[in-house]
Amino acid sequence: MGNATAKISDERVLVLDFGSQYAQLIARRVREQNVYCEIVRHDISAERIKAHNPKGIILSGGPASVYDEDAPQCDPALFELGIPVLGICYGMQLMCKAFGGKIKSSSTREYGHAHVKFSEMADPLLEGLPEETDVWMSHGDQAESAADLFQPLASTDTCPIAAMRHQELPVYGLQFHPEVTHTPLGGQILRNFVISVCKCQGTWKLGDFAKQAIQQIKEQVGDNRVICGLSGGVDSSVVAALLYQAIGSQLSCILVDNGLLRKDEEASVITEFTSHFKTDLHVVNAKDRFLKSLAGVTEPQEKRKRIGSDFIDCFKAEAENIKDAKFLAQGTLYPDVIESGAAVDGPAATIKLHHNVGGLPEELGFELIEPLRDLFKDEVRRLGLELGLPEDMVWRHPFPGPGLAVRCMGEVTEEKLIVLREADAIVVNEIKAAGLYRLTSQAFAVFLPVQSVGVMGDARTYENAIAVRCVNTDDFMTATWSDLPYEVLARISSRIINEVKGINRVCYDISTKPPATIEWE
């Protein structure tokens, strides 16, 4: 039997991915309307689309020009299915070209905020919108002329066809991006498309998803034992909660302490999963092994490779001690599935290092259970609350799979990790004390092996620096640095320098993503 995933709503919208950095964001925005949305390949056939039986189709943006020799194309027959279609940016240009319109390279590239003026306000796509609003543009090409039977719906000062619709078919195009937060009313536009144009009822609920997932796990597992790997993060915690409600004492959990966990993390996980879940918990102490493997390694990807390899070996050895285990449960999320190319109709992509998808089940010979593989991170948090998990667990900031190794620049040593753990705990505790933890998306410390001169008392010092990183984001695909109050930053800096031996300088990272990443490695 294959992966255990809950039955998905009969009502769905498909997003055809043309390489847009925002494709996942489109799907999340549609799901916010309680309509299930799935990302598929851009070249999926019209027949496969019919098999999915979608209520609507969205063509994503993308970095290519429609006139490039190898520009990604869609099956033109999809426009003949009678299913509503919304093309966004590149998707609109591709639609325009398919119907015989003309695309030109704009003399003025629009990237950033633009002011759009709508016409035809009676159209269902524009229901409830003002006649003018701000939007987010990101394009070099644009429609020069719409094809026959297409009617312009909006314009900007430099883009005469910023939105359009076919007069006979339920086919729409938007030159701007409604899915990003920089388009304030973009959510209303997408809601209008899925509810008013596609006639979706908005019946997809996470509470129903939980009941279906629990029932499906029961049916798949039967009387067998399931192993679940724990990390202390929300994904594995929610998986464990689903499994516990489904099979109770048939669940065994494994925590691999790789020496790269945050301060008191091992103790916290042990407490949570022996008191809250009362599970059969196995803790593998492998600190020395991981540190030995990382000795002398400075290249980030090599760190990840070694950590991933050691993790599999440790997990495998402990799993062999759990008799009668037939299934392995993982906290694989929908973005993991998309980016790994594991979905049948999903976009092909390179598998990330230290990825949940692939490797471990094959190594161990288990059948795989991935009850969260259709959900995004924000949906997993909401599901955790539906399952009755404590809010502190559900809203815990994300922590990378390779742990503190990606926040310890250069070679990873026990001495550096001790310093980093203490500094990181101060950052998180001060942000919590200020009531800002839930208002920020991720906050942590980074150890910088950069020594600088300082003065402590009457003594001159030459010690290392800590960088503090705190970001706000809706989707973790883009992020802005958190505008923390100066007094909070001052307390963090003062405490780290005074309480953490070996640090005499604290810096605050004010880089956005992009161009920077959230993590430093």
Short mmCIF file of C-alpha atoms in Angstrom, two decimals:
data_model
loop_
_atom_site.label_atom_id
_atom_site.label_comp_id
_atom_site.label_asym_id
_atom_site.label_seq_id
_atom_site.Cartn_x
_atom_site.Cartn_y
_atom_site.Cartn_z
CA MET A 1 0.00 0.00 0.00
CA GLY A 2 1.32 3.48 -0.82
CA ASN A 3 1.63 6.69 1.16
CA ALA A 4 -1.06 7.40 3.71
CA THR A 5 -2.62 10.73 2.87
CA ALA A 6 -6.08 11.94 3.70
CA LYS A 7 -8.77 12.11 1.06
CA ILE A 8 -8.63 15.50 -0.59
CA SER A 9 -11.68 17.62 -1.32
CA ASP A 10 -13.64 16.84 -4.48
CA GLU A 11 -13.36 20.57 -5.20
CA ARG A 12 -9.92 21.66 -6.39
CA VAL A 13 -7.98 24.20 -8.45
CA LEU A 14 -4.81 23.35 -10.38
CA VAL A 15 -1.78 25.66 -10.69
CA LEU A 16 0.39 25.00 -13.74
CA ASP A 17 3.96 25.86 -12.74
CA PHE A 18 6.04 27.70 -15.34
CA GLY A 19 9.01 28.17 -13.01
CA SER A 20 7.60 30.98 -10.91
CA GLN A 21 9.11 31.65 -7.50
CA TYR A 22 5.53 32.36 -6.43
CA ALA A 23 3.80 29.14 -7.62
CA GLN A 24 3.52 27.75 -4.09
CA LEU A 25 2.25 31.08 -2.88
CA ILE A 26 -0.58 31.00 -5.43
CA ALA A 27 -1.64 27.59 -4.12
CA ARG A 28 -1.54 28.80 -0.51
CA ARG A 29 -3.64 31.87 -1.34
CA VAL A 30 -6.28 29.69 -3.00
CA ARG A 31 -6.34 27.34 -0.01
CA GLU A 32 -6.96 30.33 2.24
CA GLN A 33 -10.36 30.43 0.54
CA ASN A 34 -11.01 26.88 1.83
CA VAL A 35 -10.53 25.52 -1.68
CA TYR A 36 -7.97 22.75 -2.18
CA CYS A 37 -5.25 23.72 -4.66
CA GLU A 38 -2.56 21.56 -6.23
CA ILE A 39 0.57 22.44 -8.26
CA VAL A 40 1.18 20.46 -11.44
CA ARG A 41 3.65 20.52 -14.32
CA HIS A 42 3.25 23.25 -16.92
CA ASP A 43 3.16 20.67 -19.72
CA ILE A 44 0.48 18.45 -18.21
CA SER A 45 -1.88 17.24 -20.92
CA ALA A 46 -5.46 18.40 -21.21
CA GLU A 47 -6.51 14.77 -20.68
CA ARG A 48 -4.63 14.59 -17.36
CA ILE A 49 -6.21 17.89 -16.34
CA LYS A 50 -9.66 16.42 -17.04
CA ALA A 51 -8.75 13.41 -14.89
CA HIS A 52 -8.09 15.75 -11.95
CA ASN A 53 -11.58 17.24 -12.52
CA PRO A 54 -10.61 20.76 -11.36
CA LYS A 55 -13.04 23.61 -10.89
CA GLY A 56 -10.38 26.05 -12.13
CA ILE A 57 -6.89 26.34 -13.63
CA ILE A 58 -4.24 28.97 -12.87
CA LEU A 59 -1.20 29.50 -15.12
CA SER A 60 1.67 30.78 -12.97
CA GLY A 61 4.27 33.37 -13.83
CA GLY A 62 7.79 32.41 -14.87
CA PRO A 63 11.19 33.85 -15.78
CA ALA A 64 11.07 33.05 -19.50
CA SER A 65 9.88 35.07 -22.48
CA VAL A 66 7.11 33.43 -24.51
CA TYR A 67 9.25 33.91 -27.62
CA ASP A 68 12.30 32.10 -26.22
CA GLU A 69 13.19 29.01 -28.23
CA ASP A 70 12.85 26.76 -25.18
CA ALA A 71 10.07 28.73 -23.49
CA PRO A 72 7.79 26.45 -21.41
CA GLN A 73 4.43 25.87 -23.07
CA CYS A 74 1.08 24.50 -21.96
CA ASP A 75 -1.27 22.19 -23.82
CA PRO A 76 -3.46 24.65 -25.79
CA ALA A 77 -6.32 22.18 -25.57
CA LEU A 78 -6.78 23.12 -21.91
CA PHE A 79 -8.51 26.33 -23.05
CA GLU A 80 -11.17 24.18 -24.76
CA LEU A 81 -12.13 22.22 -21.64
CA GLY A 82 -14.68 24.78 -20.49
CA ILE A 83 -12.85 25.09 -17.16
CA PRO A 84 -12.15 28.67 -15.95
CA VAL A 85 -8.51 29.69 -16.49
CA LEU A 86 -6.54 32.53 -14.90
CA GLY A 87 -3.13 33.41 -16.38
CA ILE A 88 -0.74 35.38 -14.17
CA CYS A 89 2.16 37.37 -15.70
CA TYR A 90 3.92 34.82 -17.96
CA GLY A 91 0.74 32.77 -17.82
CA MET A 92 -1.24 35.71 -19.21
CA GLN A 93 1.32 36.31 -21.95
CA LEU A 94 1.24 32.64 -22.92
CA MET A 95 -2.55 32.74 -23.03
CA CYS A 96 -2.51 35.90 -25.13
CA LYS A 97 -0.08 34.34 -27.62
CA ALA A 98 -2.09 31.09 -27.78
CA PHE A 99 -5.20 33.04 -28.83
CA GLY A 100 -3.32 35.09 -31.45
CA GLY A 101 -2.47 38.23 -29.49
CA LYS A 102 0.91 39.99 -29.64
CA ILE A 103 3.52 40.15 -26.89
CA LYS A 104 6.26 42.76 -26.93
CA SER A 105 9.34 43.42 -24.88
CA SER A 106 8.41 46.49 -22.85
CA SER A 107 10.62 49.56 -23.18
CA THR A 108 9.99 50.16 -19.47
CA ARG A 109 10.45 47.05 -17.36
CA GLU A 110 7.97 47.05 -14.50
CA TYR A 111 9.36 45.55 -11.32
CA GLY A 112 7.81 46.58 -8.04
CA HIS A 113 4.78 48.61 -7.07
CA ALA A 114 2.42 49.90 -9.78
CA HIS A 115 -0.92 51.68 -9.70
CA VAL A 116 -3.63 49.92 -11.66
CA LYS A 117 -6.95 51.30 -12.92
CA PHE A 118 -9.80 48.83 -13.44
CA SER A 119 -12.59 49.02 -15.99
CA GLU A 120 -15.65 46.78 -16.44
CA MET A 121 -16.29 46.74 -12.69
CA ALA A 122 -19.33 44.50 -13.19
CA ASP A 123 -17.08 41.57 -14.11
CA PRO A 124 -17.12 38.85 -11.41
CA LEU A 125 -13.30 38.88 -11.19
CA LEU A 126 -13.40 42.51 -10.02
CA GLU A 127 -16.31 42.15 -7.63
CA GLY A 128 -15.92 44.34 -4.53
CA LEU A 129 -12.76 46.09 -5.75
CA PRO A 130 -12.22 49.85 -5.99
CA GLU A 131 -11.61 51.35 -9.41
CA GLU A 132 -7.92 51.93 -8.58
CA THR A 133 -5.44 50.08 -6.38
CA ASP A 134 -1.76 49.21 -5.96
CA VAL A 135 -0.37 45.97 -7.38
CA TRP A 136 3.00 44.23 -7.71
CA MET A 137 4.53 43.94 -11.19
CA SER A 138 7.49 41.78 -12.24
CA HIS A 139 7.83 41.57 -16.00
CA GLY A 140 9.83 42.64 -19.03
CA ASP A 141 7.34 41.44 -21.68
CA GLN A 142 3.72 42.49 -21.81
CA ALA A 143 0.69 42.18 -24.09
CA GLU A 144 0.86 44.68 -26.95
CA SER A 145 -2.55 43.73 -28.28
CA ALA A 146 -5.15 41.31 -27.01
CA ALA A 147 -6.44 38.58 -29.30
CA ASP A 148 -9.88 38.72 -30.83
CA LEU A 149 -12.67 38.46 -28.28
CA PHE A 150 -10.36 39.50 -25.41
CA GLN A 151 -11.41 42.58 -23.50
CA PRO A 152 -9.00 44.68 -21.38
CA LEU A 153 -10.03 44.96 -17.71
CA ALA A 154 -7.22 47.08 -16.27
CA SER A 155 -4.24 49.26 -17.16
CA THR A 156 -1.27 51.09 -15.64
CA ASP A 157 0.57 54.12 -16.99
CA THR A 158 3.04 51.85 -18.81
CA CYS A 159 0.97 48.69 -19.31
CA PRO A 160 -2.23 49.22 -21.34
CA ILE A 161 -3.44 45.64 -20.78
CA ALA A 162 -2.77 44.87 -17.12
CA ALA A 163 -5.76 42.50 -16.99
CA MET A 164 -8.06 40.98 -19.59
CA ARG A 165 -10.82 38.45 -20.13
CA HIS A 166 -12.23 36.43 -23.02
CA GLN A 167 -15.73 37.54 -23.91
CA GLU A 168 -17.05 34.02 -24.60
CA LEU A 169 -14.84 31.70 -22.53
CA PRO A 170 -14.15 31.81 -18.77
CA VAL A 171 -10.53 32.78 -19.46
CA TYR A 172 -8.78 35.66 -17.63
CA GLY A 173 -5.28 37.16 -17.56
CA LEU A 174 -3.47 39.36 -15.03
CA GLN A 175 -0.13 41.00 -15.80
CA PHE A 176 0.46 41.67 -12.10
CA HIS A 177 0.86 39.20 -9.21
CA PRO A 178 -2.24 38.94 -7.00
CA GLU A 179 -0.65 36.26 -4.81
CA VAL A 180 2.01 38.44 -3.15
CA THR A 181 1.36 40.61 -0.10
CA HIS A 182 2.60 43.62 -2.09
CA THR A 183 -0.74 43.47 -3.95
CA PRO A 184 -3.01 44.42 -1.02
CA LEU A 185 -6.26 43.36 -2.68
CA GLY A 186 -4.78 40.35 -4.48
CA GLY A 187 -6.46 37.95 -2.08
CA GLN A 188 -9.86 39.39 -3.02
CA ILE A 189 -9.08 38.94 -6.72
CA LEU A 190 -8.11 35.29 -6.22
CA ARG A 191 -11.18 34.77 -4.05
CA ASN A 192 -13.35 36.23 -6.81
CA PHE A 193 -11.77 33.83 -9.29
CA VAL A 194 -12.24 30.65 -7.25
CA ILE A 195 -15.62 31.53 -5.71
CA SER A 196 -17.38 33.78 -8.25
CA VAL A 197 -15.84 32.56 -11.52
CA CYS A 198 -15.05 28.90 -10.72
CA LYS A 199 -18.15 28.53 -8.51
CA CYS A 200 -16.24 26.76 -5.73
CA GLN A 201 -18.12 26.37 -2.44
CA GLY A 202 -15.08 26.71 -0.15
CA THR A 203 -15.73 23.49 1.76
CA TRP A 204 -12.18 22.23 2.34
CA LYS A 205 -11.61 22.20 6.12
CA LEU A 206 -8.57 21.04 8.10
CA GLY A 207 -10.80 19.51 10.75
CA ASP A 208 -12.24 17.18 8.11
CA PHE A 209 -8.72 16.52 6.82
CA ALA A 210 -7.63 15.39 10.31
CA LYS A 211 -10.54 12.95 10.67
CA GLN A 212 -9.87 11.51 7.23
CA ALA A 213 -6.12 11.19 7.88
CA ILE A 214 -6.66 9.41 11.21
CA GLN A 215 -9.11 6.96 9.65
CA GLN A 216 -6.82 6.26 6.71
CA ILE A 217 -3.83 5.64 9.03
CA LYS A 218 -5.93 3.16 11.03
CA GLU A 219 -6.92 1.30 7.89
CA GLN A 220 -3.39 1.21 6.48
CA VAL A 221 -1.53 0.28 9.67
CA GLY A 222 -3.91 -2.28 11.15
CA ASP A 223 -2.19 -4.02 14.09
CA ASN A 224 1.35 -3.15 12.97
CA ARG A 225 3.86 -0.83 14.64
CA VAL A 226 4.86 2.56 13.21
CA ILE A 227 8.17 4.39 13.76
CA CYS A 228 8.19 8.20 13.72
CA GLY A 229 11.34 10.31 13.73
CA LEU A 230 11.15 13.29 16.09
CA SER A 231 13.03 16.57 15.83
CA GLY A 232 11.13 18.76 18.27
CA GLY A 233 9.73 20.76 15.35
CA VAL A 234 6.07 21.28 14.55
CA ASP A 235 5.99 18.93 11.52
CA SER A 236 7.11 15.78 13.32
CA SER A 237 5.03 16.76 16.37
CA VAL A 238 1.83 16.99 14.30
CA VAL A 239 2.61 13.69 12.56
CA ALA A 240 3.10 12.06 15.97
CA ALA A 241 -0.19 13.57 17.19
CA LEU A 242 -2.09 12.18 14.20
CA LEU A 243 -0.50 8.76 14.65
CA TYR A 244 -1.15 8.73 18.38
CA GLN A 245 -4.84 9.50 17.87
CA ALA A 246 -5.01 6.81 15.18
CA ILE A 247 -3.00 3.93 16.68
CA GLY A 248 -2.02 4.88 20.26
CA SER A 249 0.50 2.43 21.76
CA GLN A 250 1.46 1.05 18.34
CA LEU A 251 3.60 4.18 17.84
CA SER A 252 7.35 4.26 18.56
CA CYS A 253 9.30 7.53 18.23
CA ILE A 254 13.04 8.00 17.67
CA LEU A 255 14.94 11.16 18.58
CA VAL A 256 18.51 11.32 17.27
CA ASP A 257 20.46 13.76 19.45
CA ASN A 258 23.16 14.82 17.01
CA GLY A 259 24.70 17.38 19.32
CA LEU A 260 23.38 20.12 17.05
CA LEU A 261 20.14 20.79 18.92
CA ARG A 262 19.17 24.03 20.67
CA LYS A 263 19.61 24.51 24.40
CA ASP A 264 17.59 21.98 26.45
CA GLU A 265 15.95 20.66 23.26
CA GLU A 266 16.48 16.97 24.07
CA ALA A 267 14.92 17.36 27.53
CA SER A 268 11.98 19.30 26.09
CA VAL A 269 11.22 16.62 23.49
CA ILE A 270 11.47 13.85 26.06
CA THR A 271 9.03 15.66 28.34
CA GLU A 272 6.56 16.42 25.55
CA PHE A 273 6.52 12.93 24.10
CA THR A 274 6.42 10.95 27.30
CA SER A 275 3.85 13.08 29.14
CA HIS A 276 1.67 14.58 26.38
CA PHE A 277 1.66 11.55 24.05
CA LYS A 278 2.93 8.82 26.41
CA THR A 279 4.72 7.23 23.47
CA ASP A 280 7.43 4.61 23.28
CA LEU A 281 10.34 7.06 22.88
CA HIS A 282 13.88 6.02 21.89
CA VAL A 283 16.65 8.62 22.30
CA VAL A 284 19.90 8.04 20.42
CA ASN A 285 22.88 9.91 21.85
CA ALA A 286 25.12 10.42 18.83
CA LYS A 287 26.77 13.76 19.67
CA ASP A 288 30.33 12.47 19.49
CA ARG A 289 29.75 10.72 16.16
CA PHE A 290 28.35 13.82 14.44
CA LEU A 291 31.04 16.16 15.79
CA LYS A 292 33.77 13.76 14.72
CA SER A 293 32.23 13.56 11.24
CA LEU A 294 32.11 17.37 10.99
CA ALA A 295 35.69 17.94 12.20
CA GLY A 296 37.60 20.12 9.77
CA VAL A 297 34.59 20.60 7.44
CA THR A 298 33.73 24.20 6.50
CA GLU A 299 31.84 23.88 3.20
CA PRO A 300 28.05 24.20 3.87
CA GLN A 301 26.84 21.51 1.48
CA GLU A 302 29.45 19.04 2.73
CA LYS A 303 28.22 19.67 6.27
CA ARG A 304 24.68 18.83 5.18
CA LYS A 305 25.78 15.67 3.36
CA ARG A 306 27.63 14.31 6.37
CA ILE A 307 24.84 15.15 8.79
CA GLY A 308 22.27 13.50 6.53
CA SER A 309 24.38 10.36 6.10
CA ASP A 310 25.09 10.01 9.82
CA PHE A 311 21.43 10.59 10.65
CA ILE A 312 20.34 7.71 8.40
CA ASP A 313 22.92 5.38 9.94
CA CYS A 314 21.90 6.26 13.51
CA PHE A 315 18.18 6.07 12.79
CA LYS A 316 18.59 2.74 10.99
CA ALA A 317 20.53 1.18 13.85
CA GLU A 318 17.92 2.20 16.43
CA ALA A 319 14.99 1.18 14.21
CA GLU A 320 16.39 -2.35 14.04
CA ASN A 321 15.87 -2.57 17.81
CA ILE A 322 12.13 -1.92 17.44
CA LYS A 323 10.51 -5.26 16.71
CA ASP A 324 7.52 -5.74 14.42
CA ALA A 325 7.78 -2.22 12.94
CA LYS A 326 6.41 -2.15 9.40
CA PHE A 327 5.83 1.56 8.73
CA LEU A 328 7.90 4.74 8.90
CA ALA A 329 6.13 8.08 9.34
CA GLN A 330 7.69 11.32 8.11
CA GLY A 331 6.73 14.98 8.35
CA THR A 332 6.99 15.55 4.61
CA LEU A 333 5.11 18.71 3.58
CA TYR A 334 3.68 19.71 0.21
CA PRO A 335 6.62 22.01 -0.68
CA ASP A 336 8.96 19.03 -0.04
CA VAL A 337 6.96 16.91 -2.45
CA ILE A 338 6.92 19.64 -5.12
CA GLU A 339 10.63 20.46 -4.87
CA SER A 340 11.70 16.82 -4.84
CA GLY A 341 9.72 15.99 -7.99
CA ALA A 342 7.95 13.24 -6.04
CA ALA A 343 4.43 14.23 -7.11
CA VAL A 344 3.07 12.35 -10.14
CA ASP A 345 2.06 15.50 -12.00
CA GLY A 346 4.27 17.88 -10.00
CA PRO A 347 7.11 20.03 -11.30
CA ALA A 348 10.44 18.28 -11.82
CA ALA A 349 13.17 19.70 -9.60
CA THR A 350 16.42 18.81 -7.88
CA ILE A 351 16.05 17.07 -4.54
CA LYS A 352 17.37 19.19 -1.69
CA LEU A 353 20.09 17.83 0.53
CA HIS A 354 18.90 16.53 3.91
CA HIS A 355 15.42 16.34 2.43
CA ASN A 356 12.55 14.39 3.96
CA VAL A 357 11.56 12.83 0.65
CA GLY A 358 13.43 9.70 -0.35
CA GLY A 359 16.36 7.74 1.09
CA LEU A 360 15.43 6.61 4.57
CA PRO A 361 12.38 4.36 3.88
CA GLU A 362 14.27 2.53 1.12
CA GLU A 363 17.28 2.08 3.42
CA LEU A 364 15.12 0.53 6.13
CA GLY A 365 12.65 -1.42 4.04
CA PHE A 366 9.60 0.22 5.63
CA GLU A 367 6.37 1.31 4.04
CA LEU A 368 6.07 5.07 4.17
CA ILE A 369 3.36 7.13 5.87
CA GLU A 370 3.32 10.86 5.04
CA PRO A 371 0.04 12.24 6.37
CA LEU A 372 1.07 15.89 5.88
CA ARG A 373 2.34 15.64 2.32
CA ASP A 374 -0.60 17.68 0.97
CA LEU A 375 -0.21 20.56 3.45
CA PHE A 376 1.78 23.79 3.69
CA LYS A 377 3.51 24.84 6.92
CA ASP A 378 0.79 27.27 8.01
CA GLU A 379 -1.82 24.55 7.46
CA VAL A 380 0.23 22.13 9.57
CA ARG A 381 0.19 24.64 12.44
CA ARG A 382 -3.57 25.02 12.19
CA LEU A 383 -3.93 21.24 12.08
CA GLY A 384 -1.79 20.98 15.22
CA LEU A 385 -4.22 23.26 17.05
CA GLU A 386 -7.15 21.19 15.72
CA LEU A 387 -5.46 18.13 17.28
CA GLY A 388 -5.10 19.84 20.65
CA LEU A 389 -1.34 20.35 20.67
CA PRO A 390 0.00 23.06 23.02
CA GLU A 391 0.36 26.47 21.37
CA ASP A 392 4.04 26.68 22.39
CA MET A 393 4.71 23.54 20.37
CA VAL A 394 2.59 24.53 17.39
CA TRP A 395 3.97 28.06 17.07
CA ARG A 396 7.59 27.20 17.66
CA HIS A 397 9.87 28.88 15.13
CA PRO A 398 11.25 26.60 12.39
CA PHE A 399 14.58 24.88 13.01
CA PRO A 400 16.73 23.56 10.13
CA GLY A 401 17.25 19.81 9.70
CA PRO A 402 21.05 20.07 10.03
CA GLY A 403 20.52 22.00 13.26
CA LEU A 404 23.02 24.50 14.62
CA ALA A 405 25.60 23.36 12.06
CA VAL A 406 24.12 25.82 9.54
CA ARG A 407 24.28 28.63 12.10
CA CYS A 408 27.88 27.95 13.08
CA MET A 409 30.05 29.47 10.39
CA GLY A 410 33.21 27.59 9.51
CA GLU A 411 34.19 24.38 11.28
CA VAL A 412 31.67 23.06 13.81
CA THR A 413 33.20 22.41 17.23
CA GLU A 414 31.77 21.67 20.65
CA GLU A 415 33.23 24.94 21.98
CA LYS A 416 31.46 26.99 19.31
CA LEU A 417 28.19 25.13 19.84
CA ILE A 418 28.22 25.84 23.58
CA VAL A 419 28.59 29.56 22.86
CA LEU A 420 25.96 29.48 20.10
CA ARG A 421 23.38 27.64 22.24
CA GLU A 422 23.65 30.18 25.04
CA ALA A 423 23.44 33.16 22.66
CA ASP A 424 20.52 31.62 20.78
CA ALA A 425 18.60 31.00 24.01
CA ILE A 426 19.06 34.64 25.01
CA VAL A 427 17.75 35.86 21.63
CA VAL A 428 14.61 33.70 21.83
CA ASN A 429 13.95 34.39 25.51
CA GLU A 430 14.23 38.17 25.12
CA ILE A 431 11.92 38.18 22.10
CA LYS A 432 9.41 36.08 24.03
CA ALA A 433 9.71 38.37 27.06
CA ALA A 434 8.93 41.36 24.83
CA GLY A 435 5.77 39.63 23.55
CA LEU A 436 7.17 39.51 20.00
CA TYR A 437 7.67 35.78 19.43
CA ARG A 438 4.33 35.19 17.69
CA LEU A 439 4.75 38.46 15.77
CA THR A 440 8.03 37.26 14.24
CA SER A 441 8.53 34.24 11.99
CA GLN A 442 12.04 33.09 12.88
CA ALA A 443 14.64 34.39 15.33
CA PHE A 444 18.05 32.95 16.13
CA ALA A 445 21.75 33.59 16.69
CA VAL A 446 24.61 32.85 14.30
CA PHE A 447 28.21 32.22 15.44
CA LEU A 448 30.69 34.25 13.40
CA PRO A 449 34.35 33.14 13.62
CA VAL A 450 35.37 36.76 13.12
CA GLN A 451 37.45 38.18 15.93
CA SER A 452 37.47 41.84 16.79
CA VAL A 453 38.96 44.06 19.50
CA GLY A 454 36.87 44.95 22.53
CA VAL A 455 37.27 46.29 26.04
CA MET A 456 35.74 44.58 29.08
CA GLY A 457 36.49 46.34 32.35
CA ASP A 458 40.13 47.33 32.20
CA ALA A 459 41.06 44.44 29.90
CA ARG A 460 41.42 44.46 26.16
CA THR A 461 39.73 41.52 24.40
CA TYR A 462 40.03 39.90 21.01
CA GLU A 463 37.01 37.64 20.67
CA ASN A 464 34.25 36.38 18.35
CA ALA A 465 30.99 37.93 17.18
CA ILE A 466 27.35 36.82 17.20
CA ALA A 467 24.91 37.84 14.47
CA VAL A 468 21.23 38.05 15.44
CA ARG A 469 18.73 37.15 12.71
CA CYS A 470 15.01 37.85 13.07
CA VAL A 471 12.64 37.87 10.10
CA ASN A 472 8.97 38.30 9.24
CA THR A 473 7.43 36.28 6.43
CA ASP A 474 4.10 34.77 5.39
CA ASP A 475 5.56 31.99 3.29
CA PHE A 476 9.36 31.72 3.90
CA MET A 477 9.89 32.25 0.16
CA THR A 478 10.45 35.96 0.75
CA ALA A 479 11.24 37.63 4.06
CA THR A 480 11.93 41.02 5.58
CA TRP A 481 14.07 41.66 8.66
CA SER A 482 12.06 42.30 11.79
CA ASP A 483 12.01 45.90 12.97
CA LEU A 484 12.65 45.02 16.61
CA PRO A 485 12.49 47.82 19.18
CA TYR A 486 15.92 49.25 20.01
CA GLU A 487 15.47 48.41 23.68
CA VAL A 488 14.96 44.72 22.82
CA LEU A 489 18.06 44.68 20.65
CA ALA A 490 19.98 46.46 23.40
CA ARG A 491 18.97 43.83 25.98
CA ILE A 492 19.90 40.99 23.63
CA SER A 493 23.30 42.52 22.91
CA SER A 494 24.03 43.35 26.54
CA ARG A 495 23.09 39.91 27.80
CA ILE A 496 25.06 38.01 25.14
CA ILE A 497 28.23 40.05 25.68
CA ASN A 498 27.97 39.86 29.47
CA GLU A 499 26.74 36.29 29.85
CA VAL A 500 28.30 34.35 26.97
CA LYS A 501 32.02 33.81 27.33
CA GLY A 502 34.06 34.45 24.18
CA ILE A 503 31.74 37.04 22.58
CA ASN A 504 32.48 40.76 22.61
CA ARG A 505 30.38 41.98 19.67
CA VAL A 506 26.76 41.51 18.53
CA CYS A 507 25.47 42.46 15.05
CA TYR A 508 21.87 42.58 13.78
CA ASP A 509 21.28 41.16 10.29
CA ILE A 510 19.05 43.53 8.29
CA SER A 511 19.15 41.62 4.99
CA THR A 512 15.96 40.73 3.15
CA LYS A 513 15.22 37.50 1.30
CA PRO A 514 16.01 37.80 -1.55
CA PRO A 515 18.86 38.49 -2.08
CA ALA A 516 19.94 36.92 1.22
CA THR A 517 18.54 33.66 2.59
CA ILE A 518 16.96 33.36 6.03
CA GLU A 519 19.59 30.91 7.27
CA TRP A 520 23.26 31.78 6.83
CA GLU A 521 24.28 28.43 5.30
#
